[in-house]
Amino acid sequence: EDQVTQSPEALRLQEGESSSLNCSYTVSGLRGLFWYRQDPGKGPEFLFTLYSAGEEKEKERLKATLTKKESFLHITAPKPEDSATYLCAVQAYSNYQLIWGAGTKLIIKP
Amino acid sequence: DTAVSQTPKYLVTQMGNDKSIKCEQNLGHDTMYWYKQDSKKFLKIMFSYNNKELIINETVPNRFSPKSPDKAHLNLHINSLELGDSAVYFCASGALGGSNYGYTFGSGTRLTVV
């Protein structure tokens, strides 16, 4: 069964303290892995798509990486405005559905 | 310019009522989706329409009926509302399967059934 697990559930960091969020997945034939950011009271906002192991993508303080079993979202020198829930989703070649993780709630304290 | 707009943002209603949520996108996408996000933040696909054709219909009660009058609109009608229907419902649009640009989500409709 296709499955996505994100860890930790919540992460509190001081401003400037770098860390990583994990997304472990099981899927029969990965078509793509997606990262989204969700702020309270808003819909998820697209960040990255990764397609193959070894691929990396960057956007400001965020860098996403992909292996055959997991993806990491590295956040470097975070700022309070990076506080949000980060969602990971995978898509299999067998259908067009996205299978979502429950997210990691990231809190950056000034 | 709101890319995906859904209304209303909040909906409080009594059990047994019928309600609708409307969604419109101005991005020119050919595929639209309805998602349900429960209290644990899991996003679950409910329906997907591609060019007004239903392509994904997950196991949801048949009290939920989507309607797509054109590819820019996907509305959700819910009959005989139950307490368990309380959740946040998101509309989204995108290329079929997500692609490099992912989906664009609306801001959600928080449905509370009392």
PDB file of C-alpha atoms in Angstrom:
ATOM      1  CA  GLU A   1       0.000   0.000   0.000  1.00  0.00           C
ATOM      2  CA  ASP A   2       1.298   3.451  -0.914  1.00  0.00           C
ATOM      3  CA  GLN A   3       2.121   5.396   2.213  1.00  0.00           C
ATOM      4  CA  VAL A   4       3.802   8.600   3.362  1.00  0.00           C
ATOM      5  CA  THR A   5       5.122   9.231   6.867  1.00  0.00           C
ATOM      6  CA  GLN A   6       6.506  12.571   7.961  1.00  0.00           C
ATOM      7  CA  SER A   7       8.668  13.210  10.993  1.00  0.00           C
ATOM      8  CA  PRO A   8       8.823  14.842  13.378  1.00  0.00           C
ATOM      9  CA  GLU A   9       5.210  15.854  13.904  1.00  0.00           C
ATOM     10  CA  ALA A  10       6.372  19.177  15.279  1.00  0.00           C
ATOM     11  CA  LEU A  11       9.730  20.937  15.397  1.00  0.00           C
ATOM     12  CA  ARG A  12      10.625  24.028  17.366  1.00  0.00           C
ATOM     13  CA  LEU A  13      13.804  25.879  16.415  1.00  0.00           C
ATOM     14  CA  GLN A  14      15.460  29.104  17.324  1.00  0.00           C
ATOM     15  CA  GLU A  15      15.874  31.613  14.542  1.00  0.00           C
ATOM     16  CA  GLY A  16      19.034  30.718  12.627  1.00  0.00           C
ATOM     17  CA  GLU A  17      19.090  27.102  13.826  1.00  0.00           C
ATOM     18  CA  SER A  18      19.248  24.855  10.765  1.00  0.00           C
ATOM     19  CA  SER A  19      17.490  21.480  10.668  1.00  0.00           C
ATOM     20  CA  SER A  20      15.784  18.934   8.419  1.00  0.00           C
ATOM     21  CA  LEU A  21      12.303  17.508   8.017  1.00  0.00           C
ATOM     22  CA  ASN A  22      11.841  13.928   6.886  1.00  0.00           C
ATOM     23  CA  CYS A  23       9.352  12.341   4.508  1.00  0.00           C
ATOM     24  CA  SER A  24       9.534   8.547   4.237  1.00  0.00           C
ATOM     25  CA  TYR A  25       7.499   6.908   1.544  1.00  0.00           C
ATOM     26  CA  THR A  26       6.434   3.570   0.178  1.00  0.00           C
ATOM     27  CA  VAL A  27       5.077   3.652  -3.321  1.00  0.00           C
ATOM     28  CA  SER A  28       4.946   1.229  -6.198  1.00  0.00           C
ATOM     29  CA  GLY A  29       6.760   3.187  -8.889  1.00  0.00           C
ATOM     30  CA  LEU A  30       7.387   6.790  -7.853  1.00  0.00           C
ATOM     31  CA  ARG A  31       6.280   9.302 -10.437  1.00  0.00           C
ATOM     32  CA  GLY A  32       6.978  12.350  -8.267  1.00  0.00           C
ATOM     33  CA  LEU A  33       7.361  13.609  -4.718  1.00  0.00           C
ATOM     34  CA  PHE A  34       5.904  16.967  -3.808  1.00  0.00           C
ATOM     35  CA  TRP A  35       6.563  19.412  -0.963  1.00  0.00           C
ATOM     36  CA  TYR A  36       4.006  21.983   0.087  1.00  0.00           C
ATOM     37  CA  ARG A  37       3.834  24.633   2.782  1.00  0.00           C
ATOM     38  CA  GLN A  38       0.578  25.318   4.631  1.00  0.00           C
ATOM     39  CA  ASP A  39      -0.048  28.374   6.796  1.00  0.00           C
ATOM     40  CA  PRO A  40      -2.913  28.383   9.338  1.00  0.00           C
ATOM     41  CA  GLY A  41      -6.274  29.042   7.706  1.00  0.00           C
ATOM     42  CA  LYS A  42      -4.856  28.716   4.195  1.00  0.00           C
ATOM     43  CA  GLY A  43      -4.502  26.084   1.546  1.00  0.00           C
ATOM     44  CA  PRO A  44      -1.221  24.284   0.858  1.00  0.00           C
ATOM     45  CA  GLU A  45       1.246  26.221  -1.278  1.00  0.00           C
ATOM     46  CA  PHE A  46       3.424  24.330  -3.742  1.00  0.00           C
ATOM     47  CA  LEU A  47       7.180  24.340  -3.086  1.00  0.00           C
ATOM     48  CA  PHE A  48       8.950  21.582  -5.054  1.00  0.00           C
ATOM     49  CA  THR A  49       8.551  18.475  -7.179  1.00  0.00           C
ATOM     50  CA  LEU A  50      11.287  15.829  -7.150  1.00  0.00           C
ATOM     51  CA  TYR A  51      11.286  12.984  -9.646  1.00  0.00           C
ATOM     52  CA  SER A  52      14.337  10.788  -9.169  1.00  0.00           C
ATOM     53  CA  ALA A  53      16.783   9.743  -6.472  1.00  0.00           C
ATOM     54  CA  GLY A  54      19.663  12.172  -6.162  1.00  0.00           C
ATOM     55  CA  GLU A  55      17.655  15.145  -7.334  1.00  0.00           C
ATOM     56  CA  GLU A  56      17.820  18.357  -5.312  1.00  0.00           C
ATOM     57  CA  LYS A  57      15.873  21.600  -5.524  1.00  0.00           C
ATOM     58  CA  GLU A  58      16.339  24.880  -3.672  1.00  0.00           C
ATOM     59  CA  LYS A  59      14.236  27.887  -2.897  1.00  0.00           C
ATOM     60  CA  GLU A  60      15.580  30.584  -0.598  1.00  0.00           C
ATOM     61  CA  ARG A  61      16.372  28.872   2.736  1.00  0.00           C
ATOM     62  CA  LEU A  62      14.816  25.551   1.709  1.00  0.00           C
ATOM     63  CA  LYS A  63      16.459  22.641  -0.059  1.00  0.00           C
ATOM     64  CA  ALA A  64      14.671  19.391  -0.873  1.00  0.00           C
ATOM     65  CA  THR A  65      16.495  16.146  -1.583  1.00  0.00           C
ATOM     66  CA  LEU A  66      15.282  12.717  -2.641  1.00  0.00           C
ATOM     67  CA  THR A  67      16.447   9.134  -2.169  1.00  0.00           C
ATOM     68  CA  LYS A  68      14.683   5.904  -3.072  1.00  0.00           C
ATOM     69  CA  LYS A  69      13.007   5.735   0.321  1.00  0.00           C
ATOM     70  CA  GLU A  70      12.760   9.261   1.652  1.00  0.00           C
ATOM     71  CA  SER A  71      12.993  12.951   1.068  1.00  0.00           C
ATOM     72  CA  PHE A  72      14.435  15.631   3.272  1.00  0.00           C
ATOM     73  CA  LEU A  73      13.506  19.267   3.458  1.00  0.00           C
ATOM     74  CA  HIS A  74      16.528  21.105   4.784  1.00  0.00           C
ATOM     75  CA  ILE A  75      15.997  24.530   6.212  1.00  0.00           C
ATOM     76  CA  THR A  76      19.054  26.711   6.613  1.00  0.00           C
ATOM     77  CA  ALA A  77      19.159  29.648   9.058  1.00  0.00           C
ATOM     78  CA  PRO A  78      15.362  29.775   9.346  1.00  0.00           C
ATOM     79  CA  LYS A  79      13.423  32.926  10.132  1.00  0.00           C
ATOM     80  CA  PRO A  80      10.116  33.236  12.025  1.00  0.00           C
ATOM     81  CA  GLU A  81       8.278  33.644   8.725  1.00  0.00           C
ATOM     82  CA  ASP A  82       9.294  30.086   7.823  1.00  0.00           C
ATOM     83  CA  SER A  83       6.932  28.857  10.534  1.00  0.00           C
ATOM     84  CA  ALA A  84       4.252  26.710   8.890  1.00  0.00           C
ATOM     85  CA  THR A  85       3.197  23.111   8.388  1.00  0.00           C
ATOM     86  CA  TYR A  86       5.214  21.392   5.667  1.00  0.00           C
ATOM     87  CA  LEU A  87       3.421  18.658   3.754  1.00  0.00           C
ATOM     88  CA  CYS A  88       4.885  15.914   1.622  1.00  0.00           C
ATOM     89  CA  ALA A  89       2.991  13.918  -0.997  1.00  0.00           C
ATOM     90  CA  VAL A  90       3.899  11.156  -3.460  1.00  0.00           C
ATOM     91  CA  GLN A  91       2.405  10.106  -6.720  1.00  0.00           C
ATOM     92  CA  ALA A  92       2.685   6.687  -8.283  1.00  0.00           C
ATOM     93  CA  TYR A  93       2.806   5.869 -11.969  1.00  0.00           C
ATOM     94  CA  SER A  94      -0.249   3.663 -11.494  1.00  0.00           C
ATOM     95  CA  ASN A  95      -2.651   6.586 -10.992  1.00  0.00           C
ATOM     96  CA  TYR A  96      -2.791  10.357 -10.694  1.00  0.00           C
ATOM     97  CA  GLN A  97      -3.587  10.552  -7.019  1.00  0.00           C
ATOM     98  CA  LEU A  98      -1.322  12.254  -4.527  1.00  0.00           C
ATOM     99  CA  ILE A  99      -0.828  10.358  -1.261  1.00  0.00           C
ATOM    100  CA  TRP A 100      -0.213  12.872   1.505  1.00  0.00           C
ATOM    101  CA  GLY A 101       1.672  12.771   4.772  1.00  0.00           C
ATOM    102  CA  ALA A 102       0.269  14.405   7.906  1.00  0.00           C
ATOM    103  CA  GLY A 103       2.832  17.169   7.843  1.00  0.00           C
ATOM    104  CA  THR A 104       5.471  18.614  10.130  1.00  0.00           C
ATOM    105  CA  LYS A 105       4.558  21.729  12.046  1.00  0.00           C
ATOM    106  CA  LEU A 106       7.637  23.959  12.103  1.00  0.00           C
ATOM    107  CA  ILE A 107       7.865  26.772  14.633  1.00  0.00           C
ATOM    108  CA  ILE A 108      10.753  29.226  14.461  1.00  0.00           C
ATOM    109  CA  LYS A 109      11.194  31.359  17.565  1.00  0.00           C
ATOM    110  CA  PRO A 110      12.842  34.779  17.255  1.00  0.00           C
TER     111      PRO A 110
ATOM    112  CA  ASP B   1      -6.255  38.240  -8.490  1.00  0.00           C
ATOM    113  CA  THR B   2      -7.218  35.095  -6.630  1.00  0.00           C
ATOM    114  CA  ALA B   3      -6.116  32.017  -8.579  1.00  0.00           C
ATOM    115  CA  VAL B   4      -8.414  29.469  -6.908  1.00  0.00           C
ATOM    116  CA  SER B   5     -11.308  30.916  -4.997  1.00  0.00           C
ATOM    117  CA  GLN B   6     -13.808  28.966  -2.973  1.00  0.00           C
ATOM    118  CA  THR B   7     -16.849  30.165  -1.096  1.00  0.00           C
ATOM    119  CA  PRO B   8     -17.887  30.299   1.615  1.00  0.00           C
ATOM    120  CA  LYS B   9     -14.819  30.330   3.854  1.00  0.00           C
ATOM    121  CA  TYR B  10     -16.833  29.257   6.896  1.00  0.00           C
ATOM    122  CA  LEU B  11     -20.017  27.222   6.959  1.00  0.00           C
ATOM    123  CA  VAL B  12     -21.878  26.306  10.129  1.00  0.00           C
ATOM    124  CA  THR B  13     -25.005  24.254   9.662  1.00  0.00           C
ATOM    125  CA  GLN B  14     -27.242  21.772  11.382  1.00  0.00           C
ATOM    126  CA  MET B  15     -27.306  18.039  10.848  1.00  0.00           C
ATOM    127  CA  GLY B  16     -29.570  16.980   8.040  1.00  0.00           C
ATOM    128  CA  ASN B  17     -29.195  20.179   6.027  1.00  0.00           C
ATOM    129  CA  ASP B  18     -28.020  20.373   2.411  1.00  0.00           C
ATOM    130  CA  LYS B  19     -25.211  22.774   1.527  1.00  0.00           C
ATOM    131  CA  SER B  20     -22.959  23.684  -1.380  1.00  0.00           C
ATOM    132  CA  ILE B  21     -19.404  24.924  -1.682  1.00  0.00           C
ATOM    133  CA  LYS B  22     -18.341  26.720  -4.835  1.00  0.00           C
ATOM    134  CA  CYS B  23     -14.913  26.776  -6.460  1.00  0.00           C
ATOM    135  CA  GLU B  24     -13.553  28.727  -9.395  1.00  0.00           C
ATOM    136  CA  GLN B  25     -10.063  28.903 -10.888  1.00  0.00           C
ATOM    137  CA  ASN B  26      -8.698  31.465 -13.329  1.00  0.00           C
ATOM    138  CA  LEU B  27      -5.424  29.689 -14.085  1.00  0.00           C
ATOM    139  CA  GLY B  28      -6.554  27.909 -17.228  1.00  0.00           C
ATOM    140  CA  HIS B  29      -5.927  24.497 -15.651  1.00  0.00           C
ATOM    141  CA  ASP B  30      -7.769  21.537 -17.059  1.00  0.00           C
ATOM    142  CA  THR B  31      -8.057  19.551 -13.836  1.00  0.00           C
ATOM    143  CA  MET B  32      -9.759  20.432 -10.570  1.00  0.00           C
ATOM    144  CA  TYR B  33      -9.913  18.581  -7.279  1.00  0.00           C
ATOM    145  CA  TRP B  34     -11.798  18.445  -4.014  1.00  0.00           C
ATOM    146  CA  TYR B  35      -9.871  17.469  -0.907  1.00  0.00           C
ATOM    147  CA  LYS B  36     -10.976  16.932   2.665  1.00  0.00           C
ATOM    148  CA  GLN B  37      -8.549  17.787   5.483  1.00  0.00           C
ATOM    149  CA  ASP B  38      -9.423  16.246   8.803  1.00  0.00           C
ATOM    150  CA  SER B  39      -8.411  17.340  12.284  1.00  0.00           C
ATOM    151  CA  LYS B  40      -5.139  15.401  11.962  1.00  0.00           C
ATOM    152  CA  LYS B  41      -4.263  17.451   8.884  1.00  0.00           C
ATOM    153  CA  PHE B  42      -4.357  14.507   6.453  1.00  0.00           C
ATOM    154  CA  LEU B  43      -5.442  15.584   3.004  1.00  0.00           C
ATOM    155  CA  LYS B  44      -7.704  13.054   1.307  1.00  0.00           C
ATOM    156  CA  ILE B  45      -8.733  13.279  -2.310  1.00  0.00           C
ATOM    157  CA  MET B  46     -12.463  13.155  -2.837  1.00  0.00           C
ATOM    158  CA  PHE B  47     -13.003  13.950  -6.493  1.00  0.00           C
ATOM    159  CA  SER B  48     -11.087  15.029  -9.535  1.00  0.00           C
ATOM    160  CA  TYR B  49     -12.424  16.440 -12.780  1.00  0.00           C
ATOM    161  CA  ASN B  50     -10.455  16.778 -15.989  1.00  0.00           C
ATOM    162  CA  ASN B  51     -12.104  18.962 -18.626  1.00  0.00           C
ATOM    163  CA  LYS B  52     -15.460  18.552 -16.886  1.00  0.00           C
ATOM    164  CA  GLU B  53     -15.122  14.753 -16.803  1.00  0.00           C
ATOM    165  CA  LEU B  54     -14.981  12.904 -13.495  1.00  0.00           C
ATOM    166  CA  ILE B  55     -11.699  10.966 -13.316  1.00  0.00           C
ATOM    167  CA  ILE B  56     -11.250  10.268  -9.614  1.00  0.00           C
ATOM    168  CA  ASN B  57     -14.109   9.399  -7.320  1.00  0.00           C
ATOM    169  CA  GLU B  58     -12.781   8.112  -4.050  1.00  0.00           C
ATOM    170  CA  THR B  59     -14.884   6.247  -1.582  1.00  0.00           C
ATOM    171  CA  VAL B  60     -16.986   9.064  -0.261  1.00  0.00           C
ATOM    172  CA  PRO B  61     -20.657   8.827   0.690  1.00  0.00           C
ATOM    173  CA  ASN B  62     -22.992   9.461  -2.210  1.00  0.00           C
ATOM    174  CA  ARG B  63     -24.366  12.366  -0.199  1.00  0.00           C
ATOM    175  CA  PHE B  64     -21.424  14.239  -1.730  1.00  0.00           C
ATOM    176  CA  SER B  65     -21.978  15.192  -5.335  1.00  0.00           C
ATOM    177  CA  PRO B  66     -19.540  17.260  -7.390  1.00  0.00           C
ATOM    178  CA  LYS B  67     -20.658  19.311 -10.347  1.00  0.00           C
ATOM    179  CA  SER B  68     -18.438  20.863 -12.987  1.00  0.00           C
ATOM    180  CA  PRO B  69     -20.367  23.179 -15.328  1.00  0.00           C
ATOM    181  CA  ASP B  70     -17.129  24.098 -17.122  1.00  0.00           C
ATOM    182  CA  LYS B  71     -13.439  23.461 -16.593  1.00  0.00           C
ATOM    183  CA  ALA B  72     -13.029  26.620 -14.493  1.00  0.00           C
ATOM    184  CA  HIS B  73     -15.644  25.616 -11.930  1.00  0.00           C
ATOM    185  CA  LEU B  74     -16.062  22.639  -9.625  1.00  0.00           C
ATOM    186  CA  ASN B  75     -18.769  22.826  -6.998  1.00  0.00           C
ATOM    187  CA  LEU B  76     -19.455  20.414  -4.166  1.00  0.00           C
ATOM    188  CA  HIS B  77     -22.961  19.711  -2.963  1.00  0.00           C
ATOM    189  CA  ILE B  78     -23.522  17.826   0.260  1.00  0.00           C
ATOM    190  CA  ASN B  79     -26.886  16.336   1.211  1.00  0.00           C
ATOM    191  CA  SER B  80     -28.099  15.346   4.656  1.00  0.00           C
ATOM    192  CA  LEU B  81     -25.060  16.655   6.493  1.00  0.00           C
ATOM    193  CA  GLU B  82     -23.683  14.585   9.367  1.00  0.00           C
ATOM    194  CA  LEU B  83     -21.466  15.483  12.320  1.00  0.00           C
ATOM    195  CA  GLY B  84     -18.593  13.518  10.764  1.00  0.00           C
ATOM    196  CA  ASP B  85     -18.627  15.775   7.721  1.00  0.00           C
ATOM    197  CA  SER B  86     -17.092  18.554   9.813  1.00  0.00           C
ATOM    198  CA  ALA B  87     -13.672  19.296   8.294  1.00  0.00           C
ATOM    199  CA  VAL B  88     -11.888  21.753   6.051  1.00  0.00           C
ATOM    200  CA  TYR B  89     -12.606  21.228   2.365  1.00  0.00           C
ATOM    201  CA  PHE B  90     -10.085  22.418  -0.198  1.00  0.00           C
ATOM    202  CA  CYS B  91     -10.522  22.950  -3.871  1.00  0.00           C
ATOM    203  CA  ALA B  92      -7.417  22.752  -6.038  1.00  0.00           C
ATOM    204  CA  SER B  93      -6.501  22.968  -9.689  1.00  0.00           C
ATOM    205  CA  GLY B  94      -3.528  21.895 -11.720  1.00  0.00           C
ATOM    206  CA  ALA B  95      -2.250  19.853 -14.585  1.00  0.00           C
ATOM    207  CA  LEU B  96      -3.332  16.243 -14.411  1.00  0.00           C
ATOM    208  CA  GLY B  97      -0.966  14.501 -12.014  1.00  0.00           C
ATOM    209  CA  GLY B  98       0.629  17.607 -10.569  1.00  0.00           C
ATOM    210  CA  SER B  99       3.653  18.142 -12.843  1.00  0.00           C
ATOM    211  CA  ASN B 100       6.472  20.598 -12.086  1.00  0.00           C
ATOM    212  CA  TYR B 101       4.069  23.216 -10.816  1.00  0.00           C
ATOM    213  CA  GLY B 102       2.021  21.184  -8.381  1.00  0.00           C
ATOM    214  CA  TYR B 103      -1.529  22.058  -7.549  1.00  0.00           C
ATOM    215  CA  THR B 104      -2.869  25.477  -6.625  1.00  0.00           C
ATOM    216  CA  PHE B 105      -5.185  25.288  -3.646  1.00  0.00           C
ATOM    217  CA  GLY B 106      -7.993  27.536  -2.541  1.00  0.00           C
ATOM    218  CA  SER B 107      -8.013  28.885   0.990  1.00  0.00           C
ATOM    219  CA  GLY B 108     -10.443  26.248   2.205  1.00  0.00           C
ATOM    220  CA  THR B 109     -13.985  26.053   3.535  1.00  0.00           C
ATOM    221  CA  ARG B 110     -14.276  25.152   7.204  1.00  0.00           C
ATOM    222  CA  LEU B 111     -17.499  23.182   7.540  1.00  0.00           C
ATOM    223  CA  THR B 112     -18.923  22.699  11.012  1.00  0.00           C
ATOM    224  CA  VAL B 113     -21.984  20.511  11.424  1.00  0.00           C
ATOM    225  CA  VAL B 114     -23.795  20.938  14.723  1.00  0.00           C
TER     226      VAL B 114
END
